[in-house]
Short mmCIF file of C-alpha atoms in Angstrom, two decimals:
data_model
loop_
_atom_site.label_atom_id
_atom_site.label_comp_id
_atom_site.label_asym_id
_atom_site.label_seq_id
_atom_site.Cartn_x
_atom_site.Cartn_y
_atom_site.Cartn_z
CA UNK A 1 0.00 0.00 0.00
CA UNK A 2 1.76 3.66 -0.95
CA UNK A 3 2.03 5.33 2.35
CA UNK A 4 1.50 9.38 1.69
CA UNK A 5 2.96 12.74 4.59
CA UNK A 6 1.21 15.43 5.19
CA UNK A 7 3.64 18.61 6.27
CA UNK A 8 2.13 20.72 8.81
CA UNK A 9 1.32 24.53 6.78
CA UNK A 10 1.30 27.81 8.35
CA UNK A 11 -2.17 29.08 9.09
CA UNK A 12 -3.15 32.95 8.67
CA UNK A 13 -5.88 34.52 9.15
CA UNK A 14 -6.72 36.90 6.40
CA UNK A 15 -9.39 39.11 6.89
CA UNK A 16 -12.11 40.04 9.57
CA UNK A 17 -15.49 41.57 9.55
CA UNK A 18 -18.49 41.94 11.66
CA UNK A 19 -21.47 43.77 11.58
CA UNK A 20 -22.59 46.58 14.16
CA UNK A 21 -23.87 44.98 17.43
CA UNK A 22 -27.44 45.32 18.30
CA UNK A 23 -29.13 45.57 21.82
CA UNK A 24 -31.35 42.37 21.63
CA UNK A 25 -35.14 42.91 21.95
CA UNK A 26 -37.83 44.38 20.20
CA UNK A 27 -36.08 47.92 20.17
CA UNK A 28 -33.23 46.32 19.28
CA UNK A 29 -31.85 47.69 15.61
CA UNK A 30 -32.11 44.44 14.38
CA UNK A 31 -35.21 43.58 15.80
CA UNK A 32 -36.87 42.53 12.40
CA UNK A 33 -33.75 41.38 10.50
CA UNK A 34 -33.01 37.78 10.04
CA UNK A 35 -29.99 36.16 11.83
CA UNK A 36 -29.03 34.24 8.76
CA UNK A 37 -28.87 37.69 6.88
CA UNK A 38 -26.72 39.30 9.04
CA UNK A 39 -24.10 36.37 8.83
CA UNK A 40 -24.61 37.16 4.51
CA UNK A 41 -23.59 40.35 5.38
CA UNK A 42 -20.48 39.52 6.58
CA UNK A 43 -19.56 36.67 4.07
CA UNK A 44 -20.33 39.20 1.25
CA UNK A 45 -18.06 41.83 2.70
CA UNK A 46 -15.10 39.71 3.09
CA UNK A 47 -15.49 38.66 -0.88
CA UNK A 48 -15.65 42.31 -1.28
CA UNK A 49 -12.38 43.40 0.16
CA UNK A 50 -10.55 40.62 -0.85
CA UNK A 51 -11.68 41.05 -4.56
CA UNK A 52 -8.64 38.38 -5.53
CA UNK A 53 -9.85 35.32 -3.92
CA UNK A 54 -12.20 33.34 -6.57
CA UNK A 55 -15.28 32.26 -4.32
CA UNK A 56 -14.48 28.70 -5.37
CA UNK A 57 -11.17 28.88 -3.84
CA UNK A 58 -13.14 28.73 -0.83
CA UNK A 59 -12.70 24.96 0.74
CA UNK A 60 -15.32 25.17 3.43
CA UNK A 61 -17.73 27.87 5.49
CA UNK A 62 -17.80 27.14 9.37
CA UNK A 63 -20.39 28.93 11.21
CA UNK A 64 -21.10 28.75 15.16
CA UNK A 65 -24.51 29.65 17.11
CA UNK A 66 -25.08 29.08 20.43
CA UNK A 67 -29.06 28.56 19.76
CA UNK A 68 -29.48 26.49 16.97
CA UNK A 69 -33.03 26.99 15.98
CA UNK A 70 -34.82 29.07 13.41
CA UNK A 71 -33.08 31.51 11.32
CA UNK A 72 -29.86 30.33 13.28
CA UNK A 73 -30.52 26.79 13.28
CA UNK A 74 -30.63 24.11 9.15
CA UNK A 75 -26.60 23.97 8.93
CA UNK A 76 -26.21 27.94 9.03
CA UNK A 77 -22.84 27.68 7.54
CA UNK A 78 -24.07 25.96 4.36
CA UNK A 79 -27.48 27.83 3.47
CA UNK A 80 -25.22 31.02 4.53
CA UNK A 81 -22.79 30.11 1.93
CA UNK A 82 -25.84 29.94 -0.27
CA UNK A 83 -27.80 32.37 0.76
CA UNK A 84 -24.18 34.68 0.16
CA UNK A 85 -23.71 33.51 -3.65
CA UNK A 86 -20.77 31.61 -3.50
CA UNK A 87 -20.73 28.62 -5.79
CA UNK A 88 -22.42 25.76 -4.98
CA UNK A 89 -19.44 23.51 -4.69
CA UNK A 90 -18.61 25.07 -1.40
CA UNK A 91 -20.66 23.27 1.45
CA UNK A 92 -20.51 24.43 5.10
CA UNK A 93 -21.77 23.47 8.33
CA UNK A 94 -22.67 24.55 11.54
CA UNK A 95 -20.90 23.78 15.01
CA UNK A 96 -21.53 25.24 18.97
CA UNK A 97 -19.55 25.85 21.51
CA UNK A 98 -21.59 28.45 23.44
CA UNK A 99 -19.41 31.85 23.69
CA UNK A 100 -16.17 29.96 21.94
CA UNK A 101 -18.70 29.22 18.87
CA UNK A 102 -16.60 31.53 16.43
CA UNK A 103 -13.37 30.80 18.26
CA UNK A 104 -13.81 26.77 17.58
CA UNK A 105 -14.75 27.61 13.79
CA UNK A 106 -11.69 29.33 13.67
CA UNK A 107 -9.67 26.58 15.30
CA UNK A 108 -11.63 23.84 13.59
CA UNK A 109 -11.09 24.76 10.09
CA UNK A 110 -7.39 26.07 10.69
CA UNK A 111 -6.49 22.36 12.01
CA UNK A 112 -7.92 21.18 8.65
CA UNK A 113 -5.81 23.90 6.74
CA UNK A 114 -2.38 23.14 9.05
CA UNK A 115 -3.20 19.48 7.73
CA UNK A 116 -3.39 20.19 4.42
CA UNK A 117 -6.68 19.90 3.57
CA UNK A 118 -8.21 23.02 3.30
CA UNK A 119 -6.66 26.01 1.27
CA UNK A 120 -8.99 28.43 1.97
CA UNK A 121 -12.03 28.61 4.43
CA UNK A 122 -14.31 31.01 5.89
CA UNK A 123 -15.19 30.96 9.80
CA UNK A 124 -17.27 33.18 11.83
CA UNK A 125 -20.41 33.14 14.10
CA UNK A 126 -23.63 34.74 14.76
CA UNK A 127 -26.41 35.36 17.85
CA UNK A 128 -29.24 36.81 17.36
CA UNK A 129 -30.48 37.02 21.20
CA UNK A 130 -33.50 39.29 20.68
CA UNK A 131 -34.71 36.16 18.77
CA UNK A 132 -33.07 33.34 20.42
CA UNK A 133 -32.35 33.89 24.16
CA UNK A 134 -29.62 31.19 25.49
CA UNK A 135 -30.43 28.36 26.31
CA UNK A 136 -34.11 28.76 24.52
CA UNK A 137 -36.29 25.48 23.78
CA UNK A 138 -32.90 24.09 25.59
CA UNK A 139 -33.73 20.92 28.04
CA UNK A 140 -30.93 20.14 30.39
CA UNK A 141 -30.87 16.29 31.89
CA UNK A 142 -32.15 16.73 35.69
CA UNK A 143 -29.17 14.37 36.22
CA UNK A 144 -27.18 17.89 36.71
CA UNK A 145 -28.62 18.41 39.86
CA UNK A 146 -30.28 15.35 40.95
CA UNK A 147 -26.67 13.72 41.15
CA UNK A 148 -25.04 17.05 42.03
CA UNK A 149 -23.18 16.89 39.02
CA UNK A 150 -22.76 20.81 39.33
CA UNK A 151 -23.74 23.62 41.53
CA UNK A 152 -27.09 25.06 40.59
CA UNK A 153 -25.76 28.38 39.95
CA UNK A 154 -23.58 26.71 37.04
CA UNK A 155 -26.70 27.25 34.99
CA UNK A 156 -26.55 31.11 34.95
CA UNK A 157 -23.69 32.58 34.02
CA UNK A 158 -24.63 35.77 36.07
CA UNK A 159 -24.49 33.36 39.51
CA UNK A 160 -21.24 32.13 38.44
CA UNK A 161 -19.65 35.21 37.72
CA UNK A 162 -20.91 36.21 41.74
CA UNK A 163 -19.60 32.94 42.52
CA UNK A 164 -15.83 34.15 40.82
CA UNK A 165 -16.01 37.31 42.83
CA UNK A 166 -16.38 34.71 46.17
CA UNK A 167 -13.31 33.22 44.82
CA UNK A 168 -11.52 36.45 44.23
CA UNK A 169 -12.30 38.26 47.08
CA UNK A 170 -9.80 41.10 46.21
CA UNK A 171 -12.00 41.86 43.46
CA UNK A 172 -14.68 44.25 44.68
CA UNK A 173 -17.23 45.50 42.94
CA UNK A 174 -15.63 48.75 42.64
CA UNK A 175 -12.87 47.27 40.88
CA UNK A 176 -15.29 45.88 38.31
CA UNK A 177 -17.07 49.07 38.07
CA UNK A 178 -13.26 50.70 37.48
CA UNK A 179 -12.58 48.23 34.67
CA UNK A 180 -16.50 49.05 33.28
CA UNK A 181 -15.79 52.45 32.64
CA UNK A 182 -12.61 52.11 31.07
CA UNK A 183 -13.99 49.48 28.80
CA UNK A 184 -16.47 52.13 28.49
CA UNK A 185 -13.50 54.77 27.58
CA UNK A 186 -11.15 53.08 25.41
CA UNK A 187 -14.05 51.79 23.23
CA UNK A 188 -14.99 55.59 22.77
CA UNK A 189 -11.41 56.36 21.90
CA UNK A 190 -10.95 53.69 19.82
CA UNK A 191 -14.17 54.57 17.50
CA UNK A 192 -13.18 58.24 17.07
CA UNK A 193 -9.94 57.30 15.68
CA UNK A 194 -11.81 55.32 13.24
CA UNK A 195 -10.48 51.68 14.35
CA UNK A 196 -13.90 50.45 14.76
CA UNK A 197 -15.38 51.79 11.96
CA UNK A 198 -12.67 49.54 9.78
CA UNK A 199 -13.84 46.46 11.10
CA UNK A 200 -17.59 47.27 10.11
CA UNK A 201 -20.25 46.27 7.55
CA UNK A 202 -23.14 48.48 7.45
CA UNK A 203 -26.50 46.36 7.58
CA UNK A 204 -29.67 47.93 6.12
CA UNK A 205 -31.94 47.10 8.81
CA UNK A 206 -36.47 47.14 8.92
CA UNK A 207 -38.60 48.55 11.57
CA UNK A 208 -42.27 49.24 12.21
CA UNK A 209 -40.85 52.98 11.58
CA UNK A 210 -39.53 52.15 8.33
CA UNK A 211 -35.60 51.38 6.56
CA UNK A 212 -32.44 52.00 8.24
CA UNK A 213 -28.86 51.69 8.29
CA UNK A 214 -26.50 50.47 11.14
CA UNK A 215 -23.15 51.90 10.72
CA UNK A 216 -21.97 51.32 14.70
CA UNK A 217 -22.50 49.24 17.87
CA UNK A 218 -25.82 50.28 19.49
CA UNK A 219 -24.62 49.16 23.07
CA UNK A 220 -21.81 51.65 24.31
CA UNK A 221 -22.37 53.91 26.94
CA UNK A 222 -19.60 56.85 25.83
CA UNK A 223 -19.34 58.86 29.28
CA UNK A 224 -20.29 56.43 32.15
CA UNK A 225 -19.18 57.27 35.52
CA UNK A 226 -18.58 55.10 38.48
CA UNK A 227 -21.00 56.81 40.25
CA UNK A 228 -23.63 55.91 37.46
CA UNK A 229 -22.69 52.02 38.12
CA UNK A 230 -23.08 52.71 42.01
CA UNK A 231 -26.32 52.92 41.48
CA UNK A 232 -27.11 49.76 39.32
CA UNK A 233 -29.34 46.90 40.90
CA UNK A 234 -27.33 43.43 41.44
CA UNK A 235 -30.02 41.06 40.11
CA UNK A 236 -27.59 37.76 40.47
CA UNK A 237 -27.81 37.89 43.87
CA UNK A 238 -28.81 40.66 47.05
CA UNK A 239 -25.97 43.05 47.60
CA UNK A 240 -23.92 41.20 44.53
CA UNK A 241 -21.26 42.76 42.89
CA UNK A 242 -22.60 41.50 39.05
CA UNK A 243 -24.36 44.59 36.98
CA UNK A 244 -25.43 45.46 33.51
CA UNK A 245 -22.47 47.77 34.02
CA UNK A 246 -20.09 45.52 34.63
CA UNK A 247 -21.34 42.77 32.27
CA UNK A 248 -21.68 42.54 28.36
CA UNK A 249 -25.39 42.78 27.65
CA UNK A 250 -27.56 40.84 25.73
CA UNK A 251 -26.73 41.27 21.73
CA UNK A 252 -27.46 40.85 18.20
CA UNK A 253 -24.91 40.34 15.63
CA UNK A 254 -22.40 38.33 13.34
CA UNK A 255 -18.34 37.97 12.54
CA UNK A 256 -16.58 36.14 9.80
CA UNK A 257 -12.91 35.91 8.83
CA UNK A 258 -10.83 34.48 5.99
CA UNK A 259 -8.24 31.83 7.09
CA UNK A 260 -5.70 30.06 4.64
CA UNK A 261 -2.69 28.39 4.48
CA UNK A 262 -0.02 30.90 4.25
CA UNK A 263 1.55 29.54 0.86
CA UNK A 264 -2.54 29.81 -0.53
CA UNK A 265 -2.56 33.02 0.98
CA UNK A 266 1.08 34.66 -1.34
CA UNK A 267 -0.13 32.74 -4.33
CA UNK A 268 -3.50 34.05 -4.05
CA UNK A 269 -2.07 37.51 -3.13
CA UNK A 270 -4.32 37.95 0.09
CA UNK A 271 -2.63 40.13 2.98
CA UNK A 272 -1.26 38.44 5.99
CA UNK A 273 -3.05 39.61 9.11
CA UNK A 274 -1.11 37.31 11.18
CA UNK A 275 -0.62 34.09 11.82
CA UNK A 276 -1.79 31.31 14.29
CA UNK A 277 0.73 29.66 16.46
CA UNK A 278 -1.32 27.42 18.62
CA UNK A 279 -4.64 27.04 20.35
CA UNK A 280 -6.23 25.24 23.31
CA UNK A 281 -10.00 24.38 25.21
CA UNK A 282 -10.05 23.53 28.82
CA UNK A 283 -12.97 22.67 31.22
CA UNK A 284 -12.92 24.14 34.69
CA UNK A 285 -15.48 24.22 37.13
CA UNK A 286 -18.84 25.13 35.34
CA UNK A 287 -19.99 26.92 38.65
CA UNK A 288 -16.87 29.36 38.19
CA UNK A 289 -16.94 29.45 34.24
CA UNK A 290 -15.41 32.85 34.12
CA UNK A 291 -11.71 31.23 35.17
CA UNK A 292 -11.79 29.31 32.26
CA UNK A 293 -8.95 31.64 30.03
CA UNK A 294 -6.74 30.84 32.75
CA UNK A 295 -6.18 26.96 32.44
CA UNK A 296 -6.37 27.68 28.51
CA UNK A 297 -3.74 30.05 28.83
CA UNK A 298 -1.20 27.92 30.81
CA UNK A 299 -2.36 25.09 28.37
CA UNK A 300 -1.16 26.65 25.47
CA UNK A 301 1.72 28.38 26.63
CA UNK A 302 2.90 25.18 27.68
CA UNK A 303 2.21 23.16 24.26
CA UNK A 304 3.90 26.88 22.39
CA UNK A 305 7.21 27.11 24.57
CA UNK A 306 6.01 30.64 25.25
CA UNK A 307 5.50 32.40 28.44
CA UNK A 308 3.17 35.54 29.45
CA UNK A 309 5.65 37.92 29.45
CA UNK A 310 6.06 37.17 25.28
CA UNK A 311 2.31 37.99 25.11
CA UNK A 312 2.30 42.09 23.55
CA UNK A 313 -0.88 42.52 23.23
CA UNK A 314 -4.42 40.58 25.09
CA UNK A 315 -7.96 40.88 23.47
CA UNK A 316 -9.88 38.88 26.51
CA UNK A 317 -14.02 38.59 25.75
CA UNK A 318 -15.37 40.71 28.62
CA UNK A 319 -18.43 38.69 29.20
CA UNK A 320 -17.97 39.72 32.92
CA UNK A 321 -15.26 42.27 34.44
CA UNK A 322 -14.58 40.24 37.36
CA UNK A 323 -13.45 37.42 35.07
CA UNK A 324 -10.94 39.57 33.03
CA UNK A 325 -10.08 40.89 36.16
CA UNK A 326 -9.40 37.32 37.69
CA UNK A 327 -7.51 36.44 34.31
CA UNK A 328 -4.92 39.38 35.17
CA UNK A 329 -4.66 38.94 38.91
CA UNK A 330 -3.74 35.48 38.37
CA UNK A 331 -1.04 36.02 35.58
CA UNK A 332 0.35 39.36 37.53
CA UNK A 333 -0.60 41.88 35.02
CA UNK A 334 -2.00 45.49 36.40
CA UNK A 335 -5.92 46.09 35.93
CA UNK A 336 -4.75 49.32 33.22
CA UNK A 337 -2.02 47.46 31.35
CA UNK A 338 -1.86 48.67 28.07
CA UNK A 339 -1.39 45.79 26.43
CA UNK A 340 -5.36 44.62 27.61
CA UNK A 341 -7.77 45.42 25.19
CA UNK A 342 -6.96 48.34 23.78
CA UNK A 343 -9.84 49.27 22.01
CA UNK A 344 -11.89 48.56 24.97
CA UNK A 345 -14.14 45.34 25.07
CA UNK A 346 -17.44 43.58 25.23
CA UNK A 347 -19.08 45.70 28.05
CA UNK A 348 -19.24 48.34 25.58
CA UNK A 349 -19.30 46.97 22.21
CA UNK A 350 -21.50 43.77 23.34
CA UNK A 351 -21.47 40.08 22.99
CA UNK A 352 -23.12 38.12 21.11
CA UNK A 353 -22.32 34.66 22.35
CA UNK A 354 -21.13 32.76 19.25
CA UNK A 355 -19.65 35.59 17.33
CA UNK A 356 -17.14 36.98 19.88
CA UNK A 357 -14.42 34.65 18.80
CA UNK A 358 -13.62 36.11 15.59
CA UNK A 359 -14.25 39.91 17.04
CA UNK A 360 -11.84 39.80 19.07
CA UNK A 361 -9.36 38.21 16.36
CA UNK A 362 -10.04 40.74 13.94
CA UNK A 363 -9.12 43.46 16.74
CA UNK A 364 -6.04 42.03 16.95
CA UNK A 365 -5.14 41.26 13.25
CA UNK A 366 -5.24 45.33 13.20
CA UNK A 367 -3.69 45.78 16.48
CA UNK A 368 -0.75 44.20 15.08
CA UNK A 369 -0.35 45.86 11.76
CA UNK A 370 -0.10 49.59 14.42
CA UNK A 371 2.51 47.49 16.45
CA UNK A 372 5.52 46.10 14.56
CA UNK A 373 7.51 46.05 17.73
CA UNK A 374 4.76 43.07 19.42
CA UNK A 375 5.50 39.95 18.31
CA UNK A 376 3.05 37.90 19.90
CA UNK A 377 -0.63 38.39 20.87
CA UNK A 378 -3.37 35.82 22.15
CA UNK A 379 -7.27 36.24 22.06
CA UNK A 380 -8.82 34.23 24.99
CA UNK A 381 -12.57 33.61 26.65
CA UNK A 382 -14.85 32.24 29.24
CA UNK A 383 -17.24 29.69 28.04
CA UNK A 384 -20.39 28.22 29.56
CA UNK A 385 -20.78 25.44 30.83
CA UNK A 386 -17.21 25.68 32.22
CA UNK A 387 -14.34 26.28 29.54
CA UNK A 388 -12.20 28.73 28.30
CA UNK A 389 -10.14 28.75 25.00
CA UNK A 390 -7.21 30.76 23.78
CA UNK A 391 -5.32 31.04 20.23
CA UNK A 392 -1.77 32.28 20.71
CA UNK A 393 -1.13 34.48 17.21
CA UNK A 394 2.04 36.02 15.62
CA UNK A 395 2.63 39.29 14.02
CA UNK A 396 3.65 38.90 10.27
CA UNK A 397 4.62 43.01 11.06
CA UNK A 398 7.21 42.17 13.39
CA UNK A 399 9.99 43.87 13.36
CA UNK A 400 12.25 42.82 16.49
CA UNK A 401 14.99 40.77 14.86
CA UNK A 402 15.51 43.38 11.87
#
């Protein structure tokens, strides 16, 4: 029998888009606009700026929801690829892993292109909350509590981000509210110096008032004080330290990115945004879910030879503060470092669960191209149930051993 090798390729990631976040609910800008559509949106914008890449090229369209139902549920990655005009030869399928949904198409697909089989693929994620709340039409086994597999509160994501505080007690509440507001006020910077706008697709949205565009997040509060989060109700628990001030808030919207091998990527003529140099998942505790980036972290530092001191820049998924805050505690790095999230986060922007991945990674990609001197960066989250992943990425821009 021939035998055949596969030699492992370099993985980049292209391109990445996303559409303006929405506040979820029937105010919500995309209150009457179809999940599916807004992940179109994206895929069509990517083909736009990348006006080299034949659609056929593309080897496979990955696309995560945490709520799998309706217009997010029939294999969104392949009626989106449809839906989007590229060929019919392309297929595409759907995958969930709650928060890390965009995250794990990224990883997914880039293991298939670092194995050779994929060239070019197209990963990204979508939640359309106003629509599909988590964990709707969801039916967890009663064998969760009944056997005390975990702690009620595991459940809620709110109660376990009260129970992180318990485990942090050096994290008050008025260190959360701290980190709020400067979420708050480097998301604010980052959009008048036209970094968020870049990142954009403009979605023509429907109301009972008539058309629309959205051209920028709807959930940022430019201006919040800590005196305004003083006086926000704790609904996870009496005298709790968890607030929608302190939180990301429920959200509508939907990311996608270009990946390919890096030799597809110079044939093909498509710009390097950076490229991957390893990844890991790792279960923790569902009651504490928030500590998840930590074990991820150490897990892929370990497999990469790197440390955290090699890390230049951080984009960490703000679902909660205290679980950034916990993240950066643990690996000794200040509250205000400015490597953290410099254009702010998720408590101003929003989160909508599946798509965060790819957010964050597109934040980066341009982070990096502004910072020659960084030569390494990772993008990292807290996942329900009780995970966290991170991708450790390199800067194609770097300019240390010149």
């Amino acid at each position: 029998m021939a035998s055949t090798t596969t030699t492992q390729r370099n993985v980049v990631f292209v391109d990445g888009v996303r559409t303006p976040f929405g506040k979820a609910g029937p105010k919500g800008i995309y209150a009457e606009t179809r999940a599916d559509d807004l992940v179109v949106k994206t895929i069509r914008e990517l083909l736009r700026r990348n006006p080299q890449l034949d659609p056929a090229r593309i080897d496979e369209v990955a696309v995560a929801a945490t709520t799998q139902t309706g217009d997010q549920g029939l294999t969104i990655g392949r009626t989106a690829a449809i839906l989007a005009g590229l060929p019919e030869t392309v297929p595409g399928f759907a995958i969930d892993r709650m928060c890390a949904g965009a995250m794990t198409a990224v990883t997914t697909t880039a293991s298939g292109i670092g194995f050779g089989q994929y060239d070019v693929v197209i990963a990204g994620g979508v939640e359309h909350m106003g629509r599909h709340p988590m964990g709707q039409g969801a039916d967890p086994n009663p064998r969760f509590l009944a056997d005390k597999l975990v702690d009620p509160s595991a459940l809620v994501m709110g109660n376990t981000a009260e129970n992180l505080h318990d485990r942090f007690p050096g994290i008050t509440k008025a260190r959360t509210d701290a980190y709020a507001v400067a979420s708050q006020n480097k998301f604010d910077a980052a959009k008048k110096a036209g970094y968020i706008a870049e990142t954009l697709v403009p979605v023509a949205t429907r109301s009972a008032t008539g058309w629309g565009l959205a051209t920028e997040d709807e959930p940022p509060r430019p201006g919040t004080t800590l005196e305004d989060l003083a006086k926000l109700k704790t609904p996870f628990r009496p005298a709790g330290r968890i607030t929608a001030g302190n939180a990301a808030g429920l959200n509508d919207g939907a990311t996608a990115c270009l990946l390919a091998g890096e030799d597809t990527a110079r044939e093909l003529g498509l710009q390097i945004g950076m490229r991957m140099v390893g990844f890991a998942f790792q279960g923790v505790d569902p009651a504490v879910m928030g500590i998840g980036p930590v074990p991820a972290t150490e897990k892929v530092l370990a497999r990469t030879g790197l440390t955290i001191d090699d890390i230049g820049l951080f984009e960490i998924n703000e679902a909660f503060a205290v679980q950034v805050l916990a993240f950066l505690e643990h690996f000794g790095i200040d509250d205000d470092d400015p490597r953290v999230n410099q254009w702010g986060g998720a408590i101003a922007c929003g989160h909508p669960l599946a798509s965060s991945g790819v957010r964050l990674m597109t934040q980066l990609s341009r982070q990096f191209a502004r910072h020659p001197e960084v030569r390494y960066g990772l993008t990292t989250m807290c996942i329900g149930l009780g995970m966290g992943g991170t991708v450790i990425w390199e800067n194609p821009n770097f300019e240390g051993d010149k």
